Tab-separated table of C-alpha atoms and ligand atoms in Angstrom:
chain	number	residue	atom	x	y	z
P	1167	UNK	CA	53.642	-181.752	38.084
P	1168	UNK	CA	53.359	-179.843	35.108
P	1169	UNK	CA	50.308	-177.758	36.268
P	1170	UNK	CA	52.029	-177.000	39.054
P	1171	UNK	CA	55.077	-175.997	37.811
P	1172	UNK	CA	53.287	-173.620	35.487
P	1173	UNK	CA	50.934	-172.627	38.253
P	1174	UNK	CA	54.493	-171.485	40.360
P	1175	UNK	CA	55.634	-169.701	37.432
P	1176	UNK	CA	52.186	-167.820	37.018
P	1177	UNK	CA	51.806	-167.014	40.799
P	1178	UNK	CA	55.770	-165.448	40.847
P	1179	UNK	CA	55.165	-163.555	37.344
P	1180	UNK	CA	51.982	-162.052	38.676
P	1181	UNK	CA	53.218	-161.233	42.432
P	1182	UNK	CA	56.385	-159.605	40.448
P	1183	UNK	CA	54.302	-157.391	38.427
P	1184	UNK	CA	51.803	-156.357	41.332
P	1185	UNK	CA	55.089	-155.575	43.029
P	1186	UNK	CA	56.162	-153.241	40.086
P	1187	UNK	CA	52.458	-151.968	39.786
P	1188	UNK	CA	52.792	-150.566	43.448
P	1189	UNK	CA	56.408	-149.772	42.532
P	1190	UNK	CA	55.478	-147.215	39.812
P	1191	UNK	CA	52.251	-145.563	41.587
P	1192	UNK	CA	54.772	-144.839	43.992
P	1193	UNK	CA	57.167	-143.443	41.519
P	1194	UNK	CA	54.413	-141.598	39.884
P	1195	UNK	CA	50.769	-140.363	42.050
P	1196	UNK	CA	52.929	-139.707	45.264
P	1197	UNK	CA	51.499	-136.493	45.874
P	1198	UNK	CA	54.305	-133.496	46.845
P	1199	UNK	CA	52.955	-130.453	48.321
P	1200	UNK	CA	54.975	-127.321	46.184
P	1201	UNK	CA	55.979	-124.410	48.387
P	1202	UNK	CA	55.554	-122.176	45.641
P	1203	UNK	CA	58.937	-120.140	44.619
P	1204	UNK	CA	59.651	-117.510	42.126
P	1205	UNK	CA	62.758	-115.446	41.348
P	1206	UNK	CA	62.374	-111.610	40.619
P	1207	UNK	CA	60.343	-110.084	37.936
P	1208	UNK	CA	59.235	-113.190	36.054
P	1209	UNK	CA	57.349	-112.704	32.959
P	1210	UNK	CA	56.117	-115.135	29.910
P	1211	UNK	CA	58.270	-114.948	26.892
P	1212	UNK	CA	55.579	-113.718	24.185
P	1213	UNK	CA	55.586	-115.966	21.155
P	1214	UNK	CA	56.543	-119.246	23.535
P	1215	UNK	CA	52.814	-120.880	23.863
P	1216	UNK	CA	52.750	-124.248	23.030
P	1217	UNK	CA	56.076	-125.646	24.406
P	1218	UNK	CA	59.897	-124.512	24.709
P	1219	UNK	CA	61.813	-127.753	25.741
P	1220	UNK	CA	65.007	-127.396	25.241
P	1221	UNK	CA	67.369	-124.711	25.568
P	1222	UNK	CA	70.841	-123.816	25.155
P	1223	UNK	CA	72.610	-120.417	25.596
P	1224	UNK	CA	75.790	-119.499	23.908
P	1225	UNK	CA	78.640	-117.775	25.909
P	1226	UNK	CA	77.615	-114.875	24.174
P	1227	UNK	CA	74.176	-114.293	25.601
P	1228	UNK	CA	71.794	-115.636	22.350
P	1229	UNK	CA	69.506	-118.311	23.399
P	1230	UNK	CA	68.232	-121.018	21.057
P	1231	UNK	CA	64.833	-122.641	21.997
P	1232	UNK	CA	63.259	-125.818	19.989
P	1233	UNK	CA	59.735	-125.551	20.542
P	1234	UNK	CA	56.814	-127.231	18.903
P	1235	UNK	CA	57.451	-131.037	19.735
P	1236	UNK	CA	54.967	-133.952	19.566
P	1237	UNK	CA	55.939	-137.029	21.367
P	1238	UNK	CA	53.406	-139.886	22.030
P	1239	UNK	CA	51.114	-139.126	25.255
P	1240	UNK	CA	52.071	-135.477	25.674
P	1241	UNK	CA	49.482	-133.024	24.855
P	1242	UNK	CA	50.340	-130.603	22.300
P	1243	UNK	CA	48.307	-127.283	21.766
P	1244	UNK	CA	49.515	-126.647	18.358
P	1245	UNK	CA	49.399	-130.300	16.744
P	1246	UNK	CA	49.499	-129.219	12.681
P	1247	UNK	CA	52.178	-126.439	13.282
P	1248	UNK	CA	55.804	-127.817	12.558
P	1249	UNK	CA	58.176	-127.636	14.824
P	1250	UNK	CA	60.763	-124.257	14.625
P	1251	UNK	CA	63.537	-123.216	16.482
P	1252	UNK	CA	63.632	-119.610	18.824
P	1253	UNK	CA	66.410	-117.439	19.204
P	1254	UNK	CA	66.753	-114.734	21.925
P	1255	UNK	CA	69.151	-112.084	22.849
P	1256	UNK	CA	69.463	-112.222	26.422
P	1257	UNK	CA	72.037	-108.909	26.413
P	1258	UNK	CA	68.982	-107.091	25.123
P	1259	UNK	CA	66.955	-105.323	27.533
P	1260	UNK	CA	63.542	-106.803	26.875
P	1261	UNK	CA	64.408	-109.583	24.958
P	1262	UNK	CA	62.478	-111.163	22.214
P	1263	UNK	CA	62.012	-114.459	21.015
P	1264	UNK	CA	62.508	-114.921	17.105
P	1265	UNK	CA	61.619	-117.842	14.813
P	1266	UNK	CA	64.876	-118.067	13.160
P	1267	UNK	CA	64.763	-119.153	9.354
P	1268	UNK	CA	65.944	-122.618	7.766
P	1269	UNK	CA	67.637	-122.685	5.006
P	1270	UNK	CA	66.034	-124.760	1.584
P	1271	UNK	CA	66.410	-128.079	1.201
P	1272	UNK	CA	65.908	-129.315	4.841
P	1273	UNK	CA	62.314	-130.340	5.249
P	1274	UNK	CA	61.146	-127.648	7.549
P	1275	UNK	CA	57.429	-128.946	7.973
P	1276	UNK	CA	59.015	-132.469	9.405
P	1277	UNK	CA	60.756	-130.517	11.861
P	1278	UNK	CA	60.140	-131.991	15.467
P	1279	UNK	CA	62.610	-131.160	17.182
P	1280	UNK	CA	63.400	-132.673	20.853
P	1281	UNK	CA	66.753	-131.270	22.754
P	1282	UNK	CA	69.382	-129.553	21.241
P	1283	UNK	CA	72.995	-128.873	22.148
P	1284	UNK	CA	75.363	-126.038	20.369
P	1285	UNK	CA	79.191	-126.407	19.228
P	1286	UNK	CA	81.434	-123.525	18.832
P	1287	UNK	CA	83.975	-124.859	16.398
P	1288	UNK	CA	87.399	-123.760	16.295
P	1289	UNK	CA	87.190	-120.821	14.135
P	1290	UNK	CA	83.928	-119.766	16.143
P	1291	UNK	CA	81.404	-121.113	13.932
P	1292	UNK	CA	78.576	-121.943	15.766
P	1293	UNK	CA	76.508	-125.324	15.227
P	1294	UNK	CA	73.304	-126.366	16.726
P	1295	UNK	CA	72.562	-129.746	16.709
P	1296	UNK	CA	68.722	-130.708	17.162
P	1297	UNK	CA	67.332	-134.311	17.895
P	1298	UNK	CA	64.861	-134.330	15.419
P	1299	UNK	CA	61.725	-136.874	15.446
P	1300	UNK	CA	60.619	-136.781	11.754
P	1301	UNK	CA	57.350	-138.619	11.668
P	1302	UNK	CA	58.253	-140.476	14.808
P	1303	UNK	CA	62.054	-141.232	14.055
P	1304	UNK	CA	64.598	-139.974	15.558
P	1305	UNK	CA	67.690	-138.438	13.954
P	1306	UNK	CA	70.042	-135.757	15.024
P	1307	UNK	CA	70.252	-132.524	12.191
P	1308	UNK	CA	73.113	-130.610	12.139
P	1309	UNK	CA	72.784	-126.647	11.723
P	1310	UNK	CA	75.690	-123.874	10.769
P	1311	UNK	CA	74.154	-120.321	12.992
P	1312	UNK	CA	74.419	-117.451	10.891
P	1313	UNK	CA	74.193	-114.873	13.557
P	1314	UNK	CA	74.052	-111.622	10.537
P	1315	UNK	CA	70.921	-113.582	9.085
P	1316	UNK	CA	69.603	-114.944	12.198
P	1317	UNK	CA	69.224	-118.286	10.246
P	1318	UNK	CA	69.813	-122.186	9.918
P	1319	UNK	CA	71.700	-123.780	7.120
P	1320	UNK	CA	71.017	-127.330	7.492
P	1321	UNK	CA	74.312	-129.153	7.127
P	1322	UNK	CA	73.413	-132.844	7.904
P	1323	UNK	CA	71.448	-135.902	9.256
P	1324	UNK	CA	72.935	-138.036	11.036
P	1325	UNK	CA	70.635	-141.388	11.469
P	1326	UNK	CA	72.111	-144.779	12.798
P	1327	UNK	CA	70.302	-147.684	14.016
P	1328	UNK	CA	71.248	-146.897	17.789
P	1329	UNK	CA	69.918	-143.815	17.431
P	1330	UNK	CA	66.502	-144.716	18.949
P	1331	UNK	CA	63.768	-142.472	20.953
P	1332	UNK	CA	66.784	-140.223	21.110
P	1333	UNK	CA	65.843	-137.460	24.030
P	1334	UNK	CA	68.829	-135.179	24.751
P	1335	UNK	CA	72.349	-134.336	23.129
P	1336	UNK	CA	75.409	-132.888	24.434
P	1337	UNK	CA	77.764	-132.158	21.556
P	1338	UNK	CA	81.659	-132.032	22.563
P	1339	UNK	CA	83.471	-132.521	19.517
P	1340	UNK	CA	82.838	-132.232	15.785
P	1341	UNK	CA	80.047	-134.674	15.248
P	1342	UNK	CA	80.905	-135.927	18.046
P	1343	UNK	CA	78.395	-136.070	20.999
P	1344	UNK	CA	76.610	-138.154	23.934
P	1345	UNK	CA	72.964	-138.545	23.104
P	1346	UNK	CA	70.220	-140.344	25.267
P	1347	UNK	CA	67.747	-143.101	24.749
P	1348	UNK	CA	64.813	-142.183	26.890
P	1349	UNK	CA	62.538	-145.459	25.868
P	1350	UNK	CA	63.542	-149.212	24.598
P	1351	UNK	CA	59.973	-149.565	22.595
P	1352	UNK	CA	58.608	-147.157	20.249
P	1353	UNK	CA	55.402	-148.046	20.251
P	1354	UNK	CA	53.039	-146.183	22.947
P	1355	UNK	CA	51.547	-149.160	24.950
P	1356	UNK	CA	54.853	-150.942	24.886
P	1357	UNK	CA	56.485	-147.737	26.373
P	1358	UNK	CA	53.686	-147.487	28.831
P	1359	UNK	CA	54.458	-151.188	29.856
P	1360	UNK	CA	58.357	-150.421	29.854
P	1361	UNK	CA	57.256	-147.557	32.590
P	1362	UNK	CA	55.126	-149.654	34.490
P	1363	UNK	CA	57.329	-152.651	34.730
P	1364	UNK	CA	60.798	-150.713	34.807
P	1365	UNK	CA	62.877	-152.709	32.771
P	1366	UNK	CA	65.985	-150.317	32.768
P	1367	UNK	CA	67.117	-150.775	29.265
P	1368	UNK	CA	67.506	-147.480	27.915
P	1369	UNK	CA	71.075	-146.281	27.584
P	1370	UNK	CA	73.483	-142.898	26.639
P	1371	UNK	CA	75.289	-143.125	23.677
P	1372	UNK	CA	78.535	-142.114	22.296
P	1373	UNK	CA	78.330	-141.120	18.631
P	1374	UNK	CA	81.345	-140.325	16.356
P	1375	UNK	CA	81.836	-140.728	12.347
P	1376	UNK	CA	84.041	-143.723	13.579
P	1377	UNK	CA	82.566	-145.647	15.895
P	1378	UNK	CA	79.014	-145.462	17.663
P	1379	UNK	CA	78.427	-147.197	20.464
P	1380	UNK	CA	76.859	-147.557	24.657
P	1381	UNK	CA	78.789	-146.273	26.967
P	1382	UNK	CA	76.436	-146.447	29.903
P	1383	UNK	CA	72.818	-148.419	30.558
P	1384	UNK	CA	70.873	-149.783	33.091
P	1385	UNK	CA	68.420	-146.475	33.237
P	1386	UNK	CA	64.898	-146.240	33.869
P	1387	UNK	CA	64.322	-143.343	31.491
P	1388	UNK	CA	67.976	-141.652	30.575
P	1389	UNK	CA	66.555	-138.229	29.801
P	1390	UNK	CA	68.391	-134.514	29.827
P	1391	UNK	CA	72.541	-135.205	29.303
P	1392	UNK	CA	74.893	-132.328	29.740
P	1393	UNK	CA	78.843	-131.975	30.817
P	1394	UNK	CA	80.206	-130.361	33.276
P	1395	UNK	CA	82.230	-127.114	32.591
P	1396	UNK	CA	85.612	-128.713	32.105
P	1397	UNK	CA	84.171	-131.801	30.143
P	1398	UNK	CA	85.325	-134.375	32.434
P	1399	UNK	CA	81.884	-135.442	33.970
P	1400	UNK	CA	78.559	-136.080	31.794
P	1401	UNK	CA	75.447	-135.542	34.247
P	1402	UNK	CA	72.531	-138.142	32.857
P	1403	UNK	CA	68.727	-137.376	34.266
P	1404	UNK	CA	67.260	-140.667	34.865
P	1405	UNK	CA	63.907	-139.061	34.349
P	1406	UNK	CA	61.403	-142.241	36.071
P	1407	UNK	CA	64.114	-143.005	38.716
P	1408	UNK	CA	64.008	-139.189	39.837
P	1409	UNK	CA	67.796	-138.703	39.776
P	1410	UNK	CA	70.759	-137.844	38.284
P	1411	UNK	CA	73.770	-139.562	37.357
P	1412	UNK	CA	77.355	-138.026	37.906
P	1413	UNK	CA	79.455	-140.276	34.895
P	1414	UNK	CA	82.733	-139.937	34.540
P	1415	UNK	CA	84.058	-139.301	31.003
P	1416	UNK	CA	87.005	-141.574	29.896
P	1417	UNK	CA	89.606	-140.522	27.038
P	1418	UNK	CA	87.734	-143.600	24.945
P	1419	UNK	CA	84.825	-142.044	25.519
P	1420	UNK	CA	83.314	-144.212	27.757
P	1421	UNK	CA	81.311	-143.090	30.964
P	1422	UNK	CA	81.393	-144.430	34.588
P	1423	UNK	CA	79.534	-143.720	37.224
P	1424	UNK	CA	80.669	-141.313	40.288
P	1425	UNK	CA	77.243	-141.196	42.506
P	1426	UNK	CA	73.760	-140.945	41.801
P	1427	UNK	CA	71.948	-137.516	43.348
P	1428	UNK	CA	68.406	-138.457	44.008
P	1429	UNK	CA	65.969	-135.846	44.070
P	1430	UNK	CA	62.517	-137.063	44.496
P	1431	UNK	CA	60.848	-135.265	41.542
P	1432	UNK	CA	60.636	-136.382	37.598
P	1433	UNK	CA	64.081	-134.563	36.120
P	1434	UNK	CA	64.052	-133.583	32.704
P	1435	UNK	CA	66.512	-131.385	31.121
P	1436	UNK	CA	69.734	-130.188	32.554
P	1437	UNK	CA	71.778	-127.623	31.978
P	1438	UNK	CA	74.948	-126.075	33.734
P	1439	UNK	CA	75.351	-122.309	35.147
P	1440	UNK	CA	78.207	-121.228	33.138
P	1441	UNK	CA	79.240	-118.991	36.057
P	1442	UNK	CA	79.197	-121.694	39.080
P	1443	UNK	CA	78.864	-125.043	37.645
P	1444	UNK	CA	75.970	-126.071	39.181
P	1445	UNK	CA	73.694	-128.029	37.875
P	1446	UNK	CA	70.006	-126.880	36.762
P	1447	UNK	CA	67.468	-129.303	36.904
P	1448	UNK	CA	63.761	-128.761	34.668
P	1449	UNK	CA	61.766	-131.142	37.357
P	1450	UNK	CA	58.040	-132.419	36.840
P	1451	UNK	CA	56.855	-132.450	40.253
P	1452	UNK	CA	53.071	-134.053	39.349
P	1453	UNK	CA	54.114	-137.118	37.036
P	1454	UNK	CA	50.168	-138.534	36.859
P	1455	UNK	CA	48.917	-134.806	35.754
P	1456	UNK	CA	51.456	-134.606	33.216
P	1457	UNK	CA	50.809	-138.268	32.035
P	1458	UNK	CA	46.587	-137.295	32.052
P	1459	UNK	CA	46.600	-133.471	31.091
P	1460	UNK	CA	43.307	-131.469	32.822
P	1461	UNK	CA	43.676	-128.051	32.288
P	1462	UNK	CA	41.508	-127.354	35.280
P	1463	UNK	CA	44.426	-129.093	37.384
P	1464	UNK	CA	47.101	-128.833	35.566
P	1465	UNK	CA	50.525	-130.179	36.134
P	1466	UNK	CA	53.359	-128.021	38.515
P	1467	UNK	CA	56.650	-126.989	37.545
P	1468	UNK	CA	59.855	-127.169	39.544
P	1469	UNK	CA	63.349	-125.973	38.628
P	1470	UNK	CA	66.597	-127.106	40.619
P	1471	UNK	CA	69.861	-126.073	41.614
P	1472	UNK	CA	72.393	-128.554	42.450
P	1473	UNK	CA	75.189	-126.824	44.092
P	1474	UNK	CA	78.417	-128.911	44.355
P	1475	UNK	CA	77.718	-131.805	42.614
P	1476	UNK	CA	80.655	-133.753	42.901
P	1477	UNK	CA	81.839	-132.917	46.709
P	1478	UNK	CA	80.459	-135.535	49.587
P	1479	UNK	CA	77.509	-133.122	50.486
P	1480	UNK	CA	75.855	-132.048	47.245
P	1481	UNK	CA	73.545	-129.070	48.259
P	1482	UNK	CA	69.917	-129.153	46.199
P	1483	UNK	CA	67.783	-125.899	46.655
P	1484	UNK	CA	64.640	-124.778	45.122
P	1485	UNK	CA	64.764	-121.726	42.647
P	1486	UNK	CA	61.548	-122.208	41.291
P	1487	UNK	CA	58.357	-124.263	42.093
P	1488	UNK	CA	54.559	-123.029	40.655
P	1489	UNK	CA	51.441	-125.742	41.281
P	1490	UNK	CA	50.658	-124.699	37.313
P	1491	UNK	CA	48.658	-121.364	37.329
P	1492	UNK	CA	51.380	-119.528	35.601
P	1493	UNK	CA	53.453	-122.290	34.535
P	1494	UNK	CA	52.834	-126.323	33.320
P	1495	UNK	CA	55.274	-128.766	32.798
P	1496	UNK	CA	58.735	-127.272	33.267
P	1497	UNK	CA	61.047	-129.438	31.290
P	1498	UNK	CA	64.182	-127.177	31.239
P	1499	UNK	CA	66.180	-123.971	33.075
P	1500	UNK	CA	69.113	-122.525	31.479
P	1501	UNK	CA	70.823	-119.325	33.239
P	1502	UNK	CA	72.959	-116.528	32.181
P	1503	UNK	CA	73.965	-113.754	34.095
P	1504	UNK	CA	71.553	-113.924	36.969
P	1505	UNK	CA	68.596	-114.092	34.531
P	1506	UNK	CA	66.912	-117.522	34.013
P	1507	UNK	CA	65.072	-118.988	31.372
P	1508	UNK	CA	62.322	-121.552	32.190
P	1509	UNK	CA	61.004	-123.801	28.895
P	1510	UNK	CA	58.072	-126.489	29.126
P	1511	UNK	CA	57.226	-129.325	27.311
P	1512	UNK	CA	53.987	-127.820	25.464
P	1513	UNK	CA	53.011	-124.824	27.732
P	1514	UNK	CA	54.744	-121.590	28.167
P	1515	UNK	CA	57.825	-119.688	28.798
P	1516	UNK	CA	59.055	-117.878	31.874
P	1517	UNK	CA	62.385	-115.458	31.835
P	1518	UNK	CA	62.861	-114.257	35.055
P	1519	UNK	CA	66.072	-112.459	37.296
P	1520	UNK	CA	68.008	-114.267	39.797
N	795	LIG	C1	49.656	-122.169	20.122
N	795	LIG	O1	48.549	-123.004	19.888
N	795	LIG	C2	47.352	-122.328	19.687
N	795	LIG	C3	46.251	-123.359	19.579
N	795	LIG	O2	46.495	-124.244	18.527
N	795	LIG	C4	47.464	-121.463	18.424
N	795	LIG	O3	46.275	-120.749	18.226
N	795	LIG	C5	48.632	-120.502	18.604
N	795	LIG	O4	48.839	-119.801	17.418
N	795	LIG	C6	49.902	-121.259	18.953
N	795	LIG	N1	50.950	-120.277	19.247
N	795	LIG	C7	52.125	-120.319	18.658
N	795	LIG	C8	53.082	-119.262	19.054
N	795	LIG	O5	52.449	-121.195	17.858
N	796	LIG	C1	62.907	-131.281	27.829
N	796	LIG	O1	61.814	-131.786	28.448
N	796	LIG	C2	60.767	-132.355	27.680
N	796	LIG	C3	59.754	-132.974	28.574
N	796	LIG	O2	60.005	-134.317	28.778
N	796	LIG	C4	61.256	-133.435	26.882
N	796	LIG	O3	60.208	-133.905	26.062
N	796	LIG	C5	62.451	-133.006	26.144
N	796	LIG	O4	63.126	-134.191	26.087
N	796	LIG	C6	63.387	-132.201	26.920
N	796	LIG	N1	64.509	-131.727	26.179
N	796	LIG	C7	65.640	-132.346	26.282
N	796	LIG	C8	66.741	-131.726	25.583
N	796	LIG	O5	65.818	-133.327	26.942
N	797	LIG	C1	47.706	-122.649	42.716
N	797	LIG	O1	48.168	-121.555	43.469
N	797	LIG	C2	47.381	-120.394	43.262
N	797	LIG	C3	48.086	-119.224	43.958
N	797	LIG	O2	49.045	-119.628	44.865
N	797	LIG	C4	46.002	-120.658	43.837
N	797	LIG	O3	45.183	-119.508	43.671
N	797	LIG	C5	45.393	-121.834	43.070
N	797	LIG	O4	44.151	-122.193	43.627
N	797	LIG	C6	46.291	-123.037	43.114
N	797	LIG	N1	45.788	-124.033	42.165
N	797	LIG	C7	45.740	-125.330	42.455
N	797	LIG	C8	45.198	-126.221	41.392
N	797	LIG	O5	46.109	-125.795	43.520
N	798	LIG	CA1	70.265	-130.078	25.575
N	799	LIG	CA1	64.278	-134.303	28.294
């Protein structure tokens, strides 16, 4: 009886797992065919090699770009440079990107910074808040911009024990901000296993000097996190589950869910057209290139537009989509005045007109 019983439980663990197993090499080798796409006059952003992966412009046109991030089982070009943060002047005609300097005192060769998110504080002082991954940690730095000096005075880190394989910020308040979880395990081959078998316990989480705490779980991979133009709604990128969740943001902070927009591609970062509200999605189209880099097929990019997001018909169209010959990995989009900016997660950087 015994044997059996244990026999039962072996035969429904392993049937379980094969089910997963065909589960995720449908999430992931599915092969998509791109139709390629490109906006107008699209050109690399000189100085942006080895990854751009998030970005965030500020109402007035300056860009910030962390670059330079290594994350277990992505390929990084540049392995023993630190990470640094870009700035860019997107008013400027051809617009360069800068390394901006940070101030003494912050350790500037742990630097590995993952997405960012800026706050423009009452008196206009502008903040940029980086997830940082400090030999493999993850904390969230807080930066005062000093536009005149075109530097970063490091203010604070902020490090808490939910703060976990942090991915993505969205800062609304002072020190106050959504941030996601994008695995449960840190270490690699547990992570891989969390992909595999799709546990769904990664989570978004509210952060305050008060109180920290989960305000929505149940994800595959939360990934990207951004709000909507009038703050009510938080859009989460469920990176593995290929969709996006519309939450909607309580005055406790706390996030329910609207709808889910599925869009059949890996969704990274997300950011919102100031103009329209849409929504921006960095998409990786080839999830088993990305996860096994070969340069001689190497993986697409695809960038989203989400038109409508909250209305019964959503409307998804394509504004970009290359199969990797002039651009790998696209992990984020950000727009500003019909000009786009296209980041990756260790390749290059693509600004082009809309
Ligand atoms: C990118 O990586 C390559 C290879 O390590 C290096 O030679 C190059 O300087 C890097 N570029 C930048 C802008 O960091
Ligand atoms: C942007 O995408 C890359 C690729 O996954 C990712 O590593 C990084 O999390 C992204 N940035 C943000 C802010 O989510
Ligand atoms: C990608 O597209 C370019 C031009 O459209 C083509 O020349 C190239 O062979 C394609 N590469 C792959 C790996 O499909
Ligand atoms: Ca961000
Ligand atoms: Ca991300």
């Amino acid at each position: 009886m015994g044997k059996l019983l244990v026999l039962t439980v072996l035969g429904v663990s392993l049937a379980l797992i094969g089910e997963r197993l065909l589960r995720f090499r449908e999430r992931v080798a599915a092969p998509r065919e791109l139709e390629p796409t490109e906006p107008k006059n699209c050109h690399l952003i000189e100085g942006l090699e080895n990854g751009s992966e998030d970005i965030d412009i500020l109402p007035s046109g300056l860009a910030f770009i962390s670059t330079g991030l290594k994350y277990p089982g992505m390929p990084n070009f540049a392995p023993d440079k630190p990470g640094r943060i870009f700035l860019m002047d997107l008013n400027e005609q051809n617009p360069k990107a800068q390394a901006l300097e940070i101030s003494n005192g912050f350790d500037k060769e742990s630097l590995n910074p993952h997405g960012i998110s800026t706050f423009i504080d009452k008196d206009n002082t502008v903040y940029l808040y980086v997830v940082n991954h400090p030999h493999m940690d993850s904390t969230v730095e807080i930066f005062k911009f000093e536009e005149k000096q075109r530097s970063l005075i490091h203010l604070k880190t902020i490090s808490h024990e939910l703060l976990r394989s942090v991915n993505d910020i969205v800062v609304l308040g002072p020190e106050q901000f959504y941030a996601t979880r994008d695995h449960y395990f840190t270490s690699y081959v547990l992570v891989l296993l969390e992909m595999i078998l799709d546990f769904q316990w990664t989570y978004v989480l509210f952060y305050s000097p008060k109180e920290v705490k989960v305000v929505a779980e149940g994800f595959s991979s939360a990934n990207g996190i951004t709000a909507s133009l009038d703050q009510k709604y938080i859009y989460v990128a469920d990176i593995t589950a290929k969709n996006i969740h519309i939450m909607k943001k309580h005055d406790n902070w706390d996030l329910t869910q609207v709808k889910v927009i599925h869009l059949g591609t890996l969704v990274d970062n997300l950011t919102v057209d100031p103009a329209t509200g849409d929504i921006l999605a960095g998409c990786h189209p080839n999830p088993m290139k990305l996860l096994i880099y070969n340069p001689e097929d190497p993986p697409g990019s695809e960038v989203l537009r989400i038109q409508n997001a909250l209305s019964d018909k959503p409307r998804v169209s394509t504004v970009y989509a290359n199969n990797g010959s002039v651009l790998q990995a696209s992990s984020v989009a950000s727009v500003y005045h019909e000009k786009i900016l296209i980041g990756t997660v260790f390749h290059k950087a693509l600004y082009c007109e809309l």
